[in-house]
Amino acid sequence: SHPDTIQLRGRQIRLADGSMVLSQNRGMQNAGKISVVATERLLLTGATPWVSALSSIVSETTASGNAGAIEVSAPLLSVEAGAMLGSRTFNGGSSGYIDILAEQATVSGYVPVAPTVFSFVGTTNAADGAGSDISVMSQNLSVTEGGYLGTSSLGSKPGGNVTITADTVDVRGLTPAYIASNIGAAAAGEYGNSGNITMQTRTLRLRENGLVSTSSINIGDAGDIFIEASERIDISGGLTIPGLPTSTIASTVDRPPEGLRLLLGLSGIAKGKAGNVTLSTQALNLSESSTVTVANLIDGDAGQLQIEADTLSLRDAGIEAFNTTGSGGNIDLDIRELILLREGARVNAIALGSGNGGNLTMNAP
């Protein structure tokens, strides 16, 4: 274990207006960790006036040595108005893991003068570096107004996994540029797979285009999603705009948007497999055009969608599996009491191209 590179201790710790705590590794040795303990509150907010720097706690590597981990402990943690708490790699070293312990953790919003710059908590890997995991333990976790909590692989190695243990999880809202709030694991690099998402909570609520998603827009695979909610999962609506998902839990493989393809130099050919989505809860309620989805809209296999619940209620909402040329996309519903479909609700396993549609198994009294 390496000594701490940076230690911050305080009652209230606030980084604003582009202030930064930075550990940068330019060598072959692995960096030590950043350790932050606030006995009352840790707040990261905003950016410089011209958005040349974000308020941030960052551990990064530009060499073959690994970036340091970031460990945060605070009763209240707020990352807002486009601020960042993250670890990243630009070379062969790995990013550092992120470990957050907070009673109330919030990732919220965007830079007001630049609504495409959203608040970010997580790890990013590019080039040949591997991504590291992020773990959050919290009473109440909220990701709102376009915030992102998770991992992204922009290179040839896998992205990190996302593990969340919380009493309540709330994901909702958009930036004015229609970027949705997201607990995510994404892959946009050439071969890197996205990480998996594992969540244990009492209640999960997604609304106003809130997402829990794994995705790939290139050759890598999208990761699996496993959610255990001891009481309920409620998913409801949001704006219905082409290209913008309403509130959803989804694992998808799709072609990259043209702007992103040019920016990252992607081939435009997505060939990965979509991940599996497994949900276990007492009550799963979907309404207002929301969905639970596994989808491969390009060339590979779709994942499996498994739901285990006492009651499943769908109102103007869908549980759907799509594949185009590959196989998979099975839906397995194991419901102990009641399945209720109203107002155009749908449970569909669909082949969009030459592939075989998935199987649909429903078990309910």
mmCIF file of C-alpha atoms in Angstrom:
data_model
loop_
_atom_site.group_PDB
_atom_site.id
_atom_site.type_symbol
_atom_site.label_atom_id
_atom_site.label_comp_id
_atom_site.label_asym_id
_atom_site.label_seq_id
_atom_site.Cartn_x
_atom_site.Cartn_y
_atom_site.Cartn_z
ATOM 1 C CA SER A 1 0.000 0.000 0.000
ATOM 2 C CA HIS A 2 1.260 3.436 -0.906
ATOM 3 C CA PRO A 3 1.282 6.414 1.442
ATOM 4 C CA ASP A 4 -1.332 9.087 0.895
ATOM 5 C CA THR A 5 -0.299 11.599 -1.751
ATOM 6 C CA ILE A 6 -2.800 14.144 -0.435
ATOM 7 C CA GLN A 7 -4.728 14.258 2.826
ATOM 8 C CA LEU A 8 -7.534 16.721 3.477
ATOM 9 C CA ARG A 9 -9.125 16.912 6.929
ATOM 10 C CA GLY A 10 -11.721 19.467 7.976
ATOM 11 C CA ARG A 11 -15.167 20.215 9.290
ATOM 12 C CA GLN A 12 -16.369 21.834 6.054
ATOM 13 C CA ILE A 13 -14.302 21.420 2.897
ATOM 14 C CA ARG A 14 -15.371 23.490 -0.122
ATOM 15 C CA LEU A 15 -13.827 23.657 -3.602
ATOM 16 C CA ALA A 16 -15.460 26.321 -5.799
ATOM 17 C CA ASP A 17 -14.927 28.443 -8.940
ATOM 18 C CA GLY A 18 -12.510 26.008 -10.568
ATOM 19 C CA SER A 19 -10.451 25.140 -7.459
ATOM 20 C CA MET A 20 -8.685 21.808 -7.773
ATOM 21 C CA VAL A 21 -7.032 19.077 -5.717
ATOM 22 C CA LEU A 22 -4.864 17.176 -8.222
ATOM 23 C CA SER A 23 -2.604 14.146 -8.059
ATOM 24 C CA GLN A 24 -0.873 13.525 -11.400
ATOM 25 C CA ASN A 25 1.412 10.527 -11.964
ATOM 26 C CA ARG A 26 4.037 11.051 -14.686
ATOM 27 C CA GLY A 27 6.200 8.048 -13.888
ATOM 28 C CA MET A 28 6.412 4.278 -13.631
ATOM 29 C CA GLN A 29 5.675 3.958 -9.901
ATOM 30 C CA ASN A 30 2.074 3.827 -8.687
ATOM 31 C CA ALA A 31 0.718 6.986 -7.064
ATOM 32 C CA GLY A 32 -0.534 7.168 -3.485
ATOM 33 C CA LYS A 33 -4.137 7.897 -2.735
ATOM 34 C CA ILE A 34 -6.082 11.081 -2.090
ATOM 35 C CA SER A 35 -7.830 10.858 1.274
ATOM 36 C CA VAL A 36 -10.569 13.366 2.169
ATOM 37 C CA VAL A 37 -12.415 13.367 5.495
ATOM 38 C CA ALA A 38 -14.963 16.099 6.284
ATOM 39 C CA THR A 39 -16.766 15.864 9.616
ATOM 40 C CA GLU A 40 -19.681 18.000 8.329
ATOM 41 C CA ARG A 41 -19.651 18.575 4.560
ATOM 42 C CA LEU A 42 -17.578 18.215 1.395
ATOM 43 C CA LEU A 43 -18.779 20.510 -1.415
ATOM 44 C CA LEU A 44 -17.407 20.680 -4.967
ATOM 45 C CA THR A 45 -19.174 23.300 -7.051
ATOM 46 C CA GLY A 46 -18.841 25.128 -10.355
ATOM 47 C CA ALA A 47 -15.990 26.115 -12.677
ATOM 48 C CA THR A 48 -13.865 29.091 -13.680
ATOM 49 C CA PRO A 49 -15.778 31.822 -15.586
ATOM 50 C CA TRP A 50 -14.538 30.546 -18.992
ATOM 51 C CA VAL A 51 -14.917 26.876 -17.962
ATOM 52 C CA SER A 52 -11.166 26.317 -18.421
ATOM 53 C CA ALA A 53 -11.079 24.433 -15.104
ATOM 54 C CA LEU A 54 -13.748 22.611 -13.106
ATOM 55 C CA SER A 55 -13.861 22.523 -9.338
ATOM 56 C CA SER A 56 -12.507 19.044 -8.784
ATOM 57 C CA ILE A 57 -10.695 16.351 -6.861
ATOM 58 C CA VAL A 58 -8.765 14.430 -9.541
ATOM 59 C CA SER A 59 -6.266 11.594 -9.539
ATOM 60 C CA GLU A 60 -4.774 10.906 -12.971
ATOM 61 C CA THR A 61 -1.874 9.228 -14.716
ATOM 62 C CA THR A 62 -0.175 10.248 -17.958
ATOM 63 C CA ALA A 63 2.377 7.409 -17.796
ATOM 64 C CA SER A 64 2.697 3.682 -17.116
ATOM 65 C CA GLY A 65 2.258 4.013 -13.345
ATOM 66 C CA ASN A 66 -1.232 3.764 -11.904
ATOM 67 C CA ALA A 67 -3.221 6.765 -10.713
ATOM 68 C CA GLY A 68 -3.927 6.919 -7.000
ATOM 69 C CA ALA A 69 -7.208 5.950 -5.394
ATOM 70 C CA ILE A 70 -9.617 8.536 -3.990
ATOM 71 C CA GLU A 71 -11.235 7.846 -0.624
ATOM 72 C CA VAL A 72 -13.926 10.240 0.624
ATOM 73 C CA SER A 73 -15.786 10.217 3.920
ATOM 74 C CA ALA A 74 -18.334 12.914 4.838
ATOM 75 C CA PRO A 75 -21.867 13.084 6.258
ATOM 76 C CA LEU A 76 -22.825 15.341 3.326
ATOM 77 C CA LEU A 77 -21.152 15.079 -0.084
ATOM 78 C CA SER A 78 -22.271 17.418 -2.891
ATOM 79 C CA VAL A 79 -20.712 17.516 -6.363
ATOM 80 C CA GLU A 80 -22.686 20.136 -8.259
ATOM 81 C CA ALA A 81 -22.808 22.765 -11.027
ATOM 82 C CA GLY A 82 -20.405 20.852 -13.286
ATOM 83 C CA ALA A 83 -17.798 19.885 -10.678
ATOM 84 C CA MET A 84 -15.850 16.603 -10.804
ATOM 85 C CA LEU A 85 -14.621 13.945 -8.403
ATOM 86 C CA GLY A 86 -12.771 11.424 -10.485
ATOM 87 C CA SER A 87 -9.790 9.352 -11.528
ATOM 88 C CA ARG A 88 -8.592 8.985 -15.112
ATOM 89 C CA THR A 89 -5.818 7.507 -17.203
ATOM 90 C CA PHE A 90 -4.390 8.813 -20.472
ATOM 91 C CA ASN A 91 -1.781 6.063 -20.917
ATOM 92 C CA GLY A 92 -0.877 2.511 -19.903
ATOM 93 C CA GLY A 93 -1.416 2.970 -16.160
ATOM 94 C CA SER A 94 -4.760 2.220 -14.538
ATOM 95 C CA SER A 95 -7.057 4.824 -13.075
ATOM 96 C CA GLY A 96 -7.463 4.711 -9.291
ATOM 97 C CA TYR A 97 -10.500 3.277 -7.553
ATOM 98 C CA ILE A 98 -12.978 5.638 -5.893
ATOM 99 C CA ASP A 99 -14.480 4.821 -2.508
ATOM 100 C CA ILE A 100 -17.227 7.111 -1.134
ATOM 101 C CA LEU A 101 -18.817 6.885 2.309
ATOM 102 C CA ALA A 102 -21.510 9.522 2.910
ATOM 103 C CA GLU A 103 -24.869 9.684 4.648
ATOM 104 C CA GLN A 104 -26.212 11.993 1.931
ATOM 105 C CA ALA A 105 -24.450 11.959 -1.457
ATOM 106 C CA THR A 106 -25.569 14.207 -4.335
ATOM 107 C CA VAL A 107 -24.221 14.466 -7.896
ATOM 108 C CA SER A 108 -26.139 17.295 -9.479
ATOM 109 C CA GLY A 109 -26.353 19.727 -12.333
ATOM 110 C CA TYR A 110 -24.108 21.394 -14.893
ATOM 111 C CA VAL A 111 -22.064 24.540 -15.502
ATOM 112 C CA PRO A 112 -24.741 27.239 -16.043
ATOM 113 C CA VAL A 113 -22.901 28.882 -18.983
ATOM 114 C CA ALA A 114 -22.029 25.464 -20.530
ATOM 115 C CA PRO A 115 -24.958 23.043 -20.121
ATOM 116 C CA THR A 116 -23.062 20.234 -21.880
ATOM 117 C CA VAL A 117 -20.564 20.166 -18.959
ATOM 118 C CA PHE A 118 -22.249 18.057 -16.289
ATOM 119 C CA SER A 119 -21.196 17.067 -12.784
ATOM 120 C CA PHE A 120 -19.191 13.828 -12.837
ATOM 121 C CA VAL A 121 -18.198 11.330 -10.142
ATOM 122 C CA GLY A 122 -16.337 8.269 -11.343
ATOM 123 C CA THR A 123 -13.446 6.806 -13.327
ATOM 124 C CA THR A 124 -12.433 7.134 -16.981
ATOM 125 C CA ASN A 125 -9.842 5.129 -18.893
ATOM 126 C CA ALA A 126 -8.363 5.921 -22.303
ATOM 127 C CA ALA A 127 -5.535 4.490 -24.471
ATOM 128 C CA ASP A 128 -4.162 1.230 -22.973
ATOM 129 C CA GLY A 129 -5.026 1.946 -19.342
ATOM 130 C CA ALA A 130 -7.593 -0.086 -17.431
ATOM 131 C CA GLY A 131 -10.506 1.519 -15.620
ATOM 132 C CA SER A 132 -10.996 1.116 -11.883
ATOM 133 C CA ASP A 133 -14.103 0.583 -9.810
ATOM 134 C CA ILE A 134 -16.231 3.062 -7.934
ATOM 135 C CA SER A 135 -18.001 2.134 -4.712
ATOM 136 C CA VAL A 136 -20.605 4.301 -2.950
ATOM 137 C CA MET A 137 -22.072 3.575 0.486
ATOM 138 C CA SER A 138 -24.782 6.032 1.468
ATOM 139 C CA GLN A 139 -28.099 6.464 3.240
ATOM 140 C CA ASN A 140 -29.531 8.638 0.451
ATOM 141 C CA LEU A 141 -27.931 8.884 -2.989
ATOM 142 C CA SER A 142 -29.286 11.339 -5.571
ATOM 143 C CA VAL A 143 -28.117 11.938 -9.130
ATOM 144 C CA THR A 144 -30.038 14.882 -10.582
ATOM 145 C CA GLU A 145 -30.157 17.568 -13.303
ATOM 146 C CA GLY A 146 -27.825 15.708 -15.676
ATOM 147 C CA GLY A 147 -25.241 14.454 -13.172
ATOM 148 C CA TYR A 148 -23.232 11.284 -13.965
ATOM 149 C CA LEU A 149 -22.086 8.703 -11.433
ATOM 150 C CA GLY A 150 -20.149 5.778 -12.841
ATOM 151 C CA THR A 151 -17.369 4.675 -15.157
ATOM 152 C CA SER A 152 -16.473 5.051 -18.826
ATOM 153 C CA SER A 153 -13.952 3.245 -21.021
ATOM 154 C CA LEU A 154 -12.641 5.270 -23.958
ATOM 155 C CA GLY A 155 -9.776 2.903 -24.753
ATOM 156 C CA SER A 156 -8.833 -0.709 -25.355
ATOM 157 C CA LYS A 157 -9.208 -1.984 -21.766
ATOM 158 C CA PRO A 158 -12.378 -2.571 -19.718
ATOM 159 C CA GLY A 159 -14.002 0.184 -17.693
ATOM 160 C CA GLY A 160 -14.489 -0.175 -13.948
ATOM 161 C CA ASN A 161 -17.468 -1.623 -12.114
ATOM 162 C CA VAL A 162 -20.017 0.466 -10.193
ATOM 163 C CA THR A 163 -21.163 -0.764 -6.770
ATOM 164 C CA ILE A 164 -23.818 1.126 -4.825
ATOM 165 C CA THR A 165 -25.147 0.291 -1.374
ATOM 166 C CA ALA A 166 -27.782 2.762 -0.185
ATOM 167 C CA ASP A 167 -31.100 3.017 1.606
ATOM 168 C CA THR A 168 -32.651 5.174 -1.136
ATOM 169 C CA VAL A 169 -31.431 5.953 -4.663
ATOM 170 C CA ASP A 170 -33.044 8.752 -6.696
ATOM 171 C CA VAL A 171 -32.069 9.513 -10.330
ATOM 172 C CA ARG A 172 -33.915 12.303 -12.144
ATOM 173 C CA GLY A 173 -33.766 15.248 -14.503
ATOM 174 C CA LEU A 174 -31.861 16.678 -17.484
ATOM 175 C CA THR A 175 -29.482 19.496 -18.332
ATOM 176 C CA PRO A 176 -30.842 22.155 -20.751
ATOM 177 C CA ALA A 177 -28.777 20.335 -23.414
ATOM 178 C CA TYR A 178 -30.925 17.214 -22.762
ATOM 179 C CA ILE A 179 -28.178 15.221 -21.051
ATOM 180 C CA ALA A 180 -29.928 12.805 -18.697
ATOM 181 C CA SER A 181 -28.983 12.053 -15.099
ATOM 182 C CA ASN A 182 -27.274 8.663 -15.169
ATOM 183 C CA ILE A 183 -25.805 5.967 -12.951
ATOM 184 C CA GLY A 184 -23.833 4.370 -15.731
ATOM 185 C CA ALA A 185 -21.034 2.236 -17.093
ATOM 186 C CA ALA A 186 -20.207 3.160 -20.689
ATOM 187 C CA ALA A 187 -17.802 1.887 -23.341
ATOM 188 C CA ALA A 188 -16.921 4.121 -26.288
ATOM 189 C CA GLY A 189 -13.348 3.016 -26.970
ATOM 190 C CA GLU A 190 -12.146 0.614 -29.585
ATOM 191 C CA TYR A 191 -12.214 -2.695 -27.692
ATOM 192 C CA GLY A 192 -12.862 -1.929 -24.034
ATOM 193 C CA ASN A 193 -15.935 -3.442 -22.399
ATOM 194 C CA SER A 194 -18.043 -1.360 -20.061
ATOM 195 C CA GLY A 195 -18.114 -2.285 -16.394
ATOM 196 C CA ASN A 196 -21.021 -3.836 -14.514
ATOM 197 C CA ILE A 197 -23.458 -2.076 -12.168
ATOM 198 C CA THR A 198 -24.452 -3.696 -8.866
ATOM 199 C CA MET A 199 -26.933 -1.925 -6.601
ATOM 200 C CA GLN A 200 -28.405 -2.908 -3.248
ATOM 201 C CA THR A 201 -31.028 -0.544 -1.898
ATOM 202 C CA ARG A 202 -34.400 -0.360 -0.189
ATOM 203 C CA THR A 203 -36.007 1.862 -2.833
ATOM 204 C CA LEU A 204 -34.827 2.947 -6.288
ATOM 205 C CA ARG A 205 -36.669 5.774 -8.013
ATOM 206 C CA LEU A 206 -36.025 6.869 -11.628
ATOM 207 C CA ARG A 207 -38.023 9.804 -13.011
ATOM 208 C CA GLU A 208 -37.827 12.671 -15.501
ATOM 209 C CA ASN A 209 -35.509 10.746 -17.890
ATOM 210 C CA GLY A 210 -33.353 9.311 -15.096
ATOM 211 C CA LEU A 211 -31.164 6.372 -16.208
ATOM 212 C CA VAL A 212 -29.378 3.349 -14.831
ATOM 213 C CA SER A 213 -27.473 2.080 -17.855
ATOM 214 C CA THR A 214 -24.619 0.067 -19.286
ATOM 215 C CA SER A 215 -23.761 0.770 -22.910
ATOM 216 C CA SER A 216 -21.305 0.233 -25.733
ATOM 217 C CA ILE A 217 -21.055 2.205 -28.965
ATOM 218 C CA ASN A 218 -18.055 0.352 -30.400
ATOM 219 C CA ILE A 219 -16.542 -3.140 -30.422
ATOM 220 C CA GLY A 220 -16.612 -3.716 -26.647
ATOM 221 C CA ASP A 221 -19.484 -5.307 -24.732
ATOM 222 C CA ALA A 222 -21.956 -3.548 -22.462
ATOM 223 C CA GLY A 223 -21.836 -4.706 -18.843
ATOM 224 C CA ASP A 224 -24.457 -6.403 -16.690
ATOM 225 C CA ILE A 225 -26.873 -4.656 -14.321
ATOM 226 C CA PHE A 226 -27.906 -6.320 -11.073
ATOM 227 C CA ILE A 227 -30.308 -4.447 -8.772
ATOM 228 C CA GLU A 228 -31.727 -5.748 -5.530
ATOM 229 C CA ALA A 229 -34.300 -3.363 -4.009
ATOM 230 C CA SER A 230 -35.784 -4.794 -0.827
ATOM 231 C CA GLU A 231 -38.962 -2.666 -1.079
ATOM 232 C CA ARG A 232 -39.605 -1.169 -4.516
ATOM 233 C CA ILE A 233 -38.376 0.120 -7.853
ATOM 234 C CA ASP A 234 -40.432 3.006 -9.306
ATOM 235 C CA ILE A 235 -39.680 4.213 -12.848
ATOM 236 C CA SER A 236 -41.633 7.049 -14.468
ATOM 237 C CA GLY A 237 -41.474 9.115 -17.607
ATOM 238 C CA GLY A 238 -39.903 12.335 -18.666
ATOM 239 C CA LEU A 239 -39.657 14.176 -21.968
ATOM 240 C CA THR A 240 -40.309 12.081 -25.060
ATOM 241 C CA ILE A 241 -37.832 13.413 -27.619
ATOM 242 C CA PRO A 242 -36.293 11.305 -30.442
ATOM 243 C CA GLY A 243 -32.883 10.018 -29.361
ATOM 244 C CA LEU A 244 -33.519 10.764 -25.675
ATOM 245 C CA PRO A 245 -34.535 7.777 -23.546
ATOM 246 C CA THR A 246 -37.311 8.269 -21.032
ATOM 247 C CA SER A 247 -36.588 6.940 -17.558
ATOM 248 C CA THR A 248 -35.089 3.488 -17.992
ATOM 249 C CA ILE A 249 -32.918 0.665 -16.718
ATOM 250 C CA ALA A 250 -31.110 -0.565 -19.814
ATOM 251 C CA SER A 251 -28.130 -2.418 -21.260
ATOM 252 C CA THR A 252 -27.640 -1.394 -24.894
ATOM 253 C CA VAL A 253 -25.282 -1.646 -27.858
ATOM 254 C CA ASP A 254 -25.847 0.991 -30.516
ATOM 255 C CA ARG A 255 -23.926 2.922 -33.164
ATOM 256 C CA PRO A 256 -22.265 6.092 -31.891
ATOM 257 C CA PRO A 257 -23.832 9.486 -32.558
ATOM 258 C CA GLU A 258 -22.035 11.157 -35.468
ATOM 259 C CA GLY A 259 -20.507 13.948 -33.369
ATOM 260 C CA LEU A 260 -19.042 11.512 -30.849
ATOM 261 C CA ARG A 261 -17.799 9.229 -33.617
ATOM 262 C CA LEU A 262 -15.798 12.071 -35.155
ATOM 263 C CA LEU A 263 -14.591 13.378 -31.798
ATOM 264 C CA LEU A 264 -13.215 10.011 -30.648
ATOM 265 C CA GLY A 265 -12.236 8.684 -34.084
ATOM 266 C CA LEU A 266 -14.580 5.682 -33.803
ATOM 267 C CA SER A 267 -15.226 3.258 -36.640
ATOM 268 C CA GLY A 268 -18.992 3.619 -36.409
ATOM 269 C CA ILE A 269 -19.256 -0.193 -36.362
ATOM 270 C CA ALA A 270 -20.542 -1.467 -33.024
ATOM 271 C CA LYS A 271 -20.039 -5.224 -32.558
ATOM 272 C CA GLY A 272 -20.302 -5.846 -28.838
ATOM 273 C CA LYS A 273 -22.796 -7.882 -26.831
ATOM 274 C CA ALA A 274 -25.408 -6.210 -24.665
ATOM 275 C CA GLY A 275 -25.335 -7.106 -20.974
ATOM 276 C CA ASN A 276 -27.885 -8.876 -18.795
ATOM 277 C CA VAL A 277 -30.346 -6.946 -16.623
ATOM 278 C CA THR A 278 -31.468 -8.655 -13.399
ATOM 279 C CA LEU A 279 -33.941 -6.977 -11.057
ATOM 280 C CA SER A 280 -35.138 -8.344 -7.717
ATOM 281 C CA THR A 281 -37.685 -6.435 -5.616
ATOM 282 C CA GLN A 282 -41.060 -6.600 -3.892
ATOM 283 C CA ALA A 283 -42.799 -4.104 -6.214
ATOM 284 C CA LEU A 284 -41.669 -2.994 -9.680
ATOM 285 C CA ASN A 285 -43.769 -0.109 -11.040
ATOM 286 C CA LEU A 286 -43.292 1.429 -14.504
ATOM 287 C CA SER A 287 -45.353 4.310 -15.915
ATOM 288 C CA GLU A 288 -45.342 7.238 -18.372
ATOM 289 C CA SER A 289 -43.375 5.679 -21.271
ATOM 290 C CA SER A 290 -40.599 4.335 -19.029
ATOM 291 C CA THR A 291 -38.857 1.036 -19.842
ATOM 292 C CA VAL A 292 -36.623 -1.784 -18.695
ATOM 293 C CA THR A 293 -34.614 -2.856 -21.746
ATOM 294 C CA VAL A 294 -31.870 -5.044 -23.144
ATOM 295 C CA ALA A 295 -31.071 -4.098 -26.727
ATOM 296 C CA ASN A 296 -28.480 -4.803 -29.385
ATOM 297 C CA LEU A 297 -29.340 -2.495 -32.255
ATOM 298 C CA ILE A 298 -26.280 -3.444 -34.350
ATOM 299 C CA ASP A 299 -24.516 -6.741 -34.903
ATOM 300 C CA GLY A 300 -24.086 -8.777 -31.712
ATOM 301 C CA ASP A 301 -26.169 -10.633 -29.163
ATOM 302 C CA ALA A 302 -28.669 -9.033 -26.815
ATOM 303 C CA GLY A 303 -28.557 -9.781 -23.103
ATOM 304 C CA GLN A 304 -31.052 -11.573 -20.893
ATOM 305 C CA LEU A 305 -33.670 -9.670 -18.907
ATOM 306 C CA GLN A 306 -34.719 -11.301 -15.633
ATOM 307 C CA ILE A 307 -37.217 -9.823 -13.186
ATOM 308 C CA GLU A 308 -38.175 -11.340 -9.860
ATOM 309 C CA ALA A 309 -40.846 -9.476 -7.883
ATOM 310 C CA ASP A 310 -44.014 -9.866 -5.832
ATOM 311 C CA THR A 311 -45.926 -7.441 -8.069
ATOM 312 C CA LEU A 312 -45.191 -6.018 -11.531
ATOM 313 C CA SER A 313 -47.233 -2.996 -12.649
ATOM 314 C CA LEU A 314 -46.915 -1.430 -16.125
ATOM 315 C CA ARG A 315 -48.912 1.649 -17.149
ATOM 316 C CA ASP A 316 -48.079 3.089 -20.585
ATOM 317 C CA ALA A 317 -44.621 1.495 -20.169
ATOM 318 C CA GLY A 318 -42.606 -1.424 -21.467
ATOM 319 C CA ILE A 319 -40.320 -4.340 -20.647
ATOM 320 C CA GLU A 320 -38.502 -4.971 -23.921
ATOM 321 C CA ALA A 321 -35.668 -6.938 -25.508
ATOM 322 C CA PHE A 322 -34.381 -6.109 -29.002
ATOM 323 C CA ASN A 323 -31.827 -7.811 -31.201
ATOM 324 C CA THR A 324 -30.955 -7.166 -34.831
ATOM 325 C CA THR A 325 -28.697 -9.879 -36.273
ATOM 326 C CA GLY A 326 -27.542 -11.764 -33.161
ATOM 327 C CA SER A 327 -29.364 -13.987 -30.701
ATOM 328 C CA GLY A 328 -30.550 -13.552 -27.138
ATOM 329 C CA GLY A 329 -32.921 -10.968 -25.827
ATOM 330 C CA ASN A 330 -34.807 -13.412 -23.619
ATOM 331 C CA ILE A 331 -37.244 -12.040 -21.026
ATOM 332 C CA ASP A 332 -37.914 -14.063 -17.864
ATOM 333 C CA LEU A 333 -40.585 -12.742 -15.471
ATOM 334 C CA ASP A 334 -40.945 -14.568 -12.168
ATOM 335 C CA ILE A 335 -43.748 -12.720 -10.367
ATOM 336 C CA ARG A 336 -45.044 -14.113 -7.082
ATOM 337 C CA GLU A 337 -48.422 -12.305 -6.884
ATOM 338 C CA LEU A 338 -49.619 -10.139 -9.780
ATOM 339 C CA ILE A 339 -48.728 -8.813 -13.233
ATOM 340 C CA LEU A 340 -50.803 -5.729 -14.108
ATOM 341 C CA LEU A 341 -50.707 -4.173 -17.610
ATOM 342 C CA ARG A 342 -52.662 -0.975 -18.311
ATOM 343 C CA GLU A 343 -52.803 1.921 -20.808
ATOM 344 C CA GLY A 344 -50.884 0.350 -23.674
ATOM 345 C CA ALA A 345 -48.302 -1.434 -21.523
ATOM 346 C CA ARG A 346 -46.145 -4.003 -23.322
ATOM 347 C CA VAL A 347 -43.811 -6.927 -22.686
ATOM 348 C CA ASN A 348 -41.955 -7.597 -25.958
ATOM 349 C CA ALA A 349 -39.056 -9.668 -27.246
ATOM 350 C CA ILE A 350 -38.421 -8.407 -30.779
ATOM 351 C CA ALA A 351 -36.060 -9.244 -33.641
ATOM 352 C CA LEU A 352 -35.485 -6.093 -35.689
ATOM 353 C CA GLY A 353 -33.441 -7.772 -38.438
ATOM 354 C CA SER A 354 -32.251 -11.199 -39.488
ATOM 355 C CA GLY A 355 -31.639 -12.455 -35.930
ATOM 356 C CA ASN A 356 -33.948 -14.616 -33.847
ATOM 357 C CA GLY A 357 -36.219 -12.901 -31.362
ATOM 358 C CA GLY A 358 -35.748 -13.865 -27.748
ATOM 359 C CA ASN A 359 -37.971 -16.148 -25.674
ATOM 360 C CA LEU A 360 -40.533 -14.770 -23.252
ATOM 361 C CA THR A 361 -41.225 -16.702 -20.026
ATOM 362 C CA MET A 362 -43.854 -15.432 -17.619
ATOM 363 C CA ASN A 363 -44.525 -17.128 -14.314
ATOM 364 C CA ALA A 364 -47.265 -15.583 -12.150
ATOM 365 C CA PRO A 365 -50.358 -16.788 -10.276
#
